[in-house]
CSV table of C-alpha atoms and ligand atoms in Angstrom, one decimal:
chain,number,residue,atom,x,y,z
A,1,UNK,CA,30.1,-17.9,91.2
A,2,UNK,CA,26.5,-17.3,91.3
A,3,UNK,CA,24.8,-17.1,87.8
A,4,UNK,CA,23.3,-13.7,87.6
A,5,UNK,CA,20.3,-13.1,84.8
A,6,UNK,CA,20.1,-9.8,82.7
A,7,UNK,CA,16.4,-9.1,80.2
A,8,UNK,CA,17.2,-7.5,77.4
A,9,UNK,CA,14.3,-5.1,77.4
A,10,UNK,CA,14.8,-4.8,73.4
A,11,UNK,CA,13.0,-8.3,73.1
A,12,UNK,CA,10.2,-6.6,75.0
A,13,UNK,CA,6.7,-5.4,74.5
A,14,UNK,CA,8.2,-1.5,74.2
A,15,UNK,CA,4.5,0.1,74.2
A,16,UNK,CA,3.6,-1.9,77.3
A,17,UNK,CA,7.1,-1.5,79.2
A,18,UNK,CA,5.7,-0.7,83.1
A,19,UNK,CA,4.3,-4.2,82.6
A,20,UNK,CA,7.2,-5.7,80.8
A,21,UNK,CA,9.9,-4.5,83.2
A,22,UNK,CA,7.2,-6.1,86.3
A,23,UNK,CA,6.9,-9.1,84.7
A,24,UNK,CA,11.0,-10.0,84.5
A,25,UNK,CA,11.4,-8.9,88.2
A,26,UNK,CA,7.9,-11.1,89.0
A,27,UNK,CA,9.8,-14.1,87.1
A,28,UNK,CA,12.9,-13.7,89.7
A,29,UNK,CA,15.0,-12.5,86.5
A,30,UNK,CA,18.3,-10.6,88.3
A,31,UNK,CA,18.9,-7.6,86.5
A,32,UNK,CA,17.5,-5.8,84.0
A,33,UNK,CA,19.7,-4.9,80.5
A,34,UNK,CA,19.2,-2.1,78.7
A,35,UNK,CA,20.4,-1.4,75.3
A,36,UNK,CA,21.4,2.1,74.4
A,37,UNK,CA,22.3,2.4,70.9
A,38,UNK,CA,23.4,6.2,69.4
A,39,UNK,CA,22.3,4.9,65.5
A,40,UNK,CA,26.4,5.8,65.4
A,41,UNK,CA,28.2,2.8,66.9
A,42,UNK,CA,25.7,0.7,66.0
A,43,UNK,CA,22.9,1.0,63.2
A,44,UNK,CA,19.8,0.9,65.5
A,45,UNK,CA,18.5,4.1,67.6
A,46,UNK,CA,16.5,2.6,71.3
A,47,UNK,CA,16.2,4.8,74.0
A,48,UNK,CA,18.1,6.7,76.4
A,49,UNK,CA,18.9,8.1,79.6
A,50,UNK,CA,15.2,9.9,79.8
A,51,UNK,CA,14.0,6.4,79.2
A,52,UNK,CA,16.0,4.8,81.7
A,53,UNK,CA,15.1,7.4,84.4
A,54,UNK,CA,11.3,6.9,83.9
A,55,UNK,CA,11.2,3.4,84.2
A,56,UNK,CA,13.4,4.3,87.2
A,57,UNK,CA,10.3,5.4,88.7
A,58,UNK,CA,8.5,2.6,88.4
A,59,UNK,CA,11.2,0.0,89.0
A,60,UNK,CA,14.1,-0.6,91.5
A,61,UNK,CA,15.5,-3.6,89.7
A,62,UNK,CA,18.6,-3.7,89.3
A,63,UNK,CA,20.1,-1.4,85.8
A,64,UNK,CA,22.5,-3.0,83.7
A,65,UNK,CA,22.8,-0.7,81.5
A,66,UNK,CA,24.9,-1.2,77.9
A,67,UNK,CA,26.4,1.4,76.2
A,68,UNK,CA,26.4,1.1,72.0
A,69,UNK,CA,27.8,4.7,71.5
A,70,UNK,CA,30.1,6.6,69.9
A,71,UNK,CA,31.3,8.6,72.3
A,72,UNK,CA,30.3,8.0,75.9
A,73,UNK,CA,32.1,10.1,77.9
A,74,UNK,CA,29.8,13.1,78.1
A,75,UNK,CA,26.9,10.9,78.8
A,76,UNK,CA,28.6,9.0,81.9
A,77,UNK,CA,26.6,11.4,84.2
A,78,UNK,CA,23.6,11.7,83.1
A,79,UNK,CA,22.7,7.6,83.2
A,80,UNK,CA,24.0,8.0,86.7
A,81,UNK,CA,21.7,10.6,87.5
A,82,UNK,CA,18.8,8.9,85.8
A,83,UNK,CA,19.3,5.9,87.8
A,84,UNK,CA,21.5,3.2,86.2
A,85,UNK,CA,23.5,0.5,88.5
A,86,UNK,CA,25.5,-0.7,86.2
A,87,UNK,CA,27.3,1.2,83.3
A,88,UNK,CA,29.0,-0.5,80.2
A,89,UNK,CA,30.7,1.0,77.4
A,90,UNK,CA,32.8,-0.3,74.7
A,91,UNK,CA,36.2,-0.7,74.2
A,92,UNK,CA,35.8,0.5,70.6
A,93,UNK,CA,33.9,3.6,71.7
A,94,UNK,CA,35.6,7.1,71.2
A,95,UNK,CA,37.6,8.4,74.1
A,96,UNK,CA,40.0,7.3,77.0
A,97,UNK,CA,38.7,4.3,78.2
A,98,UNK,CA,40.4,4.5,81.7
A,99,UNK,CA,38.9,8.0,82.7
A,100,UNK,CA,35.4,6.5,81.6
A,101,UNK,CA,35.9,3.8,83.6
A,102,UNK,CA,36.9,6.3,86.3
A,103,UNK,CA,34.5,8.4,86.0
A,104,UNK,CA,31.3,5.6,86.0
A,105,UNK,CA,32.8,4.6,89.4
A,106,UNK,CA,33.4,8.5,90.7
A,107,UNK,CA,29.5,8.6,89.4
A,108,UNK,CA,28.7,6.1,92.0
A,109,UNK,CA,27.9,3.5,89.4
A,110,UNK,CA,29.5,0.2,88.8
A,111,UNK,CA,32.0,-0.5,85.5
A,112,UNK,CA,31.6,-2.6,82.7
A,113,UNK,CA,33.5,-2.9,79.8
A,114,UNK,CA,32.4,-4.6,76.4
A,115,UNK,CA,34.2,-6.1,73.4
A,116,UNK,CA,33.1,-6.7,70.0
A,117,UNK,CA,32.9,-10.6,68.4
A,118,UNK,CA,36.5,-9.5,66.5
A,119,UNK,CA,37.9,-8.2,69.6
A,120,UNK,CA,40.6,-9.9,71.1
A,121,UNK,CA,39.8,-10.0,75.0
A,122,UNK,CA,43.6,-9.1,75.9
A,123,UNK,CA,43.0,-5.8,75.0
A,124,UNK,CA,41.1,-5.6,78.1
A,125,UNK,CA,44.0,-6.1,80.5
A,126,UNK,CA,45.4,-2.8,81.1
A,127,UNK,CA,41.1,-2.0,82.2
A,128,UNK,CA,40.7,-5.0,84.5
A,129,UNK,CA,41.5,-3.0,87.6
A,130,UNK,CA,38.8,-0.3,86.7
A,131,UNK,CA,36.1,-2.7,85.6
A,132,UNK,CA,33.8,-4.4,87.8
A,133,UNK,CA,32.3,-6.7,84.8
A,134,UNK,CA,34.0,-7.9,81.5
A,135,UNK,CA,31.1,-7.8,78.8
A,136,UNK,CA,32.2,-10.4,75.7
A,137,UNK,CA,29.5,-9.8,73.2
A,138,UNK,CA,28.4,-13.2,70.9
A,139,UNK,CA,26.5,-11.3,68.4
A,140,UNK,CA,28.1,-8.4,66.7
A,141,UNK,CA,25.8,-5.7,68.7
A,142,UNK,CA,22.9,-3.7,67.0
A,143,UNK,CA,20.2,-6.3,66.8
A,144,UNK,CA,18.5,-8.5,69.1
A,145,UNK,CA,17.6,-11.9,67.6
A,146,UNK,CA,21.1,-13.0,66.5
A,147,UNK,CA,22.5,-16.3,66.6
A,148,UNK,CA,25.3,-16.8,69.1
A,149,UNK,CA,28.9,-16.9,67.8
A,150,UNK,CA,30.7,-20.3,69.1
A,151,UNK,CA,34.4,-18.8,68.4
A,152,UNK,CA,33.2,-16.1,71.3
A,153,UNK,CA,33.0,-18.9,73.9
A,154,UNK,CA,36.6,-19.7,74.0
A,155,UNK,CA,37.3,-15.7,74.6
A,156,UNK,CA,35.3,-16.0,77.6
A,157,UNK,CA,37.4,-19.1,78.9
A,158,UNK,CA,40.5,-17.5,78.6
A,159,UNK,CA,39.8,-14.1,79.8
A,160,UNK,CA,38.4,-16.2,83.3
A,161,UNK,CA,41.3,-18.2,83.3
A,162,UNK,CA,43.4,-15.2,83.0
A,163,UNK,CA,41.3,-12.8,85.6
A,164,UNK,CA,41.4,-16.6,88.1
A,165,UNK,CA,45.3,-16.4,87.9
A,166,UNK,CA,46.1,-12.4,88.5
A,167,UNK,CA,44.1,-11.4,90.9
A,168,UNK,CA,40.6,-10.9,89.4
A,169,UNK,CA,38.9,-13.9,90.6
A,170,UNK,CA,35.7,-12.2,91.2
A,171,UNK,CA,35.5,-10.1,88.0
A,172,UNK,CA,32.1,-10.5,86.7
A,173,UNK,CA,31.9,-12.0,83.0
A,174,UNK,CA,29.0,-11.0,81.1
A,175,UNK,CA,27.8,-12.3,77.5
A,176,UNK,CA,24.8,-10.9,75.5
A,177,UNK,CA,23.5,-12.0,72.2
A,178,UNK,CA,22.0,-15.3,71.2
A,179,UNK,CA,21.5,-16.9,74.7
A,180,UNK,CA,19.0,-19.6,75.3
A,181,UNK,CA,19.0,-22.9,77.3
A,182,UNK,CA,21.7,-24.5,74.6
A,183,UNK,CA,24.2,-21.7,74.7
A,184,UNK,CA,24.0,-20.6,78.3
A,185,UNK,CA,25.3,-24.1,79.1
A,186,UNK,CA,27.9,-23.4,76.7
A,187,UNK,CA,28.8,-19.7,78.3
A,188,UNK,CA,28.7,-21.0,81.7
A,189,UNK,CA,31.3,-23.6,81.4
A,190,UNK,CA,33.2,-21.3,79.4
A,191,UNK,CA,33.0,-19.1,83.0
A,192,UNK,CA,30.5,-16.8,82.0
A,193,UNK,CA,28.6,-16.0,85.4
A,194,UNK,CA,26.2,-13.1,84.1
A,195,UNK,CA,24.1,-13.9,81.1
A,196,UNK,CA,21.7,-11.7,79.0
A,197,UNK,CA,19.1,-12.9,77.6
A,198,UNK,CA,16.4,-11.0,75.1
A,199,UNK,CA,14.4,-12.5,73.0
A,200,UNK,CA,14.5,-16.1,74.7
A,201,UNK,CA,13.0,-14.7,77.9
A,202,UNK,CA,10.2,-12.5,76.7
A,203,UNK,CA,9.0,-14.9,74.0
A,204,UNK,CA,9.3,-17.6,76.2
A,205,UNK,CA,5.4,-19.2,77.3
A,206,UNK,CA,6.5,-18.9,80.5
A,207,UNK,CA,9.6,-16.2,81.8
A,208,UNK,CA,10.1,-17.5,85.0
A,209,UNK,CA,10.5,-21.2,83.9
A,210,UNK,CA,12.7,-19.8,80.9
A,211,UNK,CA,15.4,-17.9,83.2
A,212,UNK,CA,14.9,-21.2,85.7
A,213,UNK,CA,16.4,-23.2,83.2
A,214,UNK,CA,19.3,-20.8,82.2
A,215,UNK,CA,20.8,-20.3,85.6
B,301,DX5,C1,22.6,-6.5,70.9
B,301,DX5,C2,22.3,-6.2,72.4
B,301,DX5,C3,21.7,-7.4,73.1
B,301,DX5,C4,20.5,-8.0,72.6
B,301,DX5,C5,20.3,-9.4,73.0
B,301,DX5,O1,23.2,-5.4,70.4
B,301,DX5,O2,23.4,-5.8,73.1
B,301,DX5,O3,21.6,-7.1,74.5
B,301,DX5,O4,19.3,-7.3,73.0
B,301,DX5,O5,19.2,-10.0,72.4
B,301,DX5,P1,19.0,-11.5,72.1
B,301,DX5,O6,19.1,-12.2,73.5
B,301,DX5,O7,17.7,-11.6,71.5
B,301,DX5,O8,20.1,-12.0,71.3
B,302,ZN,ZN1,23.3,-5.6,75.3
């Protein structure tokens, strides 16, 4: 599968974003990730879907956008109608994660669903069908700036060795947290084929070269 790049925008320069968010696209980066954290889930408070629909304005990259909330379900339309491509919310969110799933789609948006480092990824099979993209975190999520967690790497190599065998053989796999040229290599032969990246891409000297290398 083709290697697909998501910028974390939490790495970014947040007072100068218009030029952030034209630099990654500039650099050829894929997608672009955006962290929504409720200060529930997850201890941090970032932006949300007002955010994501002004830079909607100024951008048509693709938005992967990451749910870190406690309850999602009421807030499945309004990051479709503020422009999000992608939606992801978490397995250990509040509320039934098939009619989430169900409802991103019916909102014209594609599916994601994440998982916590101490999630086991079977818990994910009775979702597969509903879920465009499988997100296996390798940081617990609320910070950018983590190291990646190896034991996460073996998750991602069964869950594509399980999705290969039963039908799911072009279920994206996503990881987030901790990636830079050592453990992309590492994600990718585990079968990861989407892989966020935050803090490596927008300190790197040069973006472009950075997500080059990672792909
Ligand atoms: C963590 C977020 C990540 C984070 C990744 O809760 O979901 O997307 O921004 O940042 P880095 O790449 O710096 O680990
Ligand atoms: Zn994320």
């Amino acid at each position: 599968m083709k290697t697909i790049i998501s910028a974390s925008m939490l790495a970014s320069d947040l007072a100068n974003i218009e030029k952030e968010i034209t630099r990654t696209d500039a650099s050829g980066i894929d997608w672009l990730h955006i962290d929504v954290m409720d200060g529930v889930f997850v201890d941090n408070i970032t932006y949300g879907n007002n955010v994501v629909k002004a830079i909607r304005r100024v951008s048509d990259m693709y938005f992967d956008t990451h749910l870190m909330v406690n309850d999602p379900t009421r807030l499945i339309p309004l990051f479709a109608d503020a422009g999000s491509d992608m939606l992801t919310i978490h397995l250990e969110s509040k509320g039934d994660t098939k009619e989430n799933l169900a409802e991103i789609k019916r909102c014209g948006m594609r599916s994601g669903l994440a998982i916590k480092p101490d999630t086991d990824w079977k818990e994910c099979i009775p979702y597969l069908e509903l879920c465009d993209m499988v997100l296996v975190m390798t940081v617990e999520p609320g910070y950018g700036g983590q190291g990646f967690i190896p034991e996460c790497a073996e998750k991602v190599k069964q869950l594509r060795e399980y999705c290969s065998k039963n039908g799911f053989e072009q279920m994206n796999i996503q990881v987030d947290g901790g990636i830079n040229a050592d453990t992309a290599a590492i994600a990718k032969s585990a079968g990861a084929n989407v892989l966020v990246a935050g803090t490596y891409l927008f300190k790197a000297a040069d973006m472009k070269s950075a997500a080059d290398l990672i792909r």
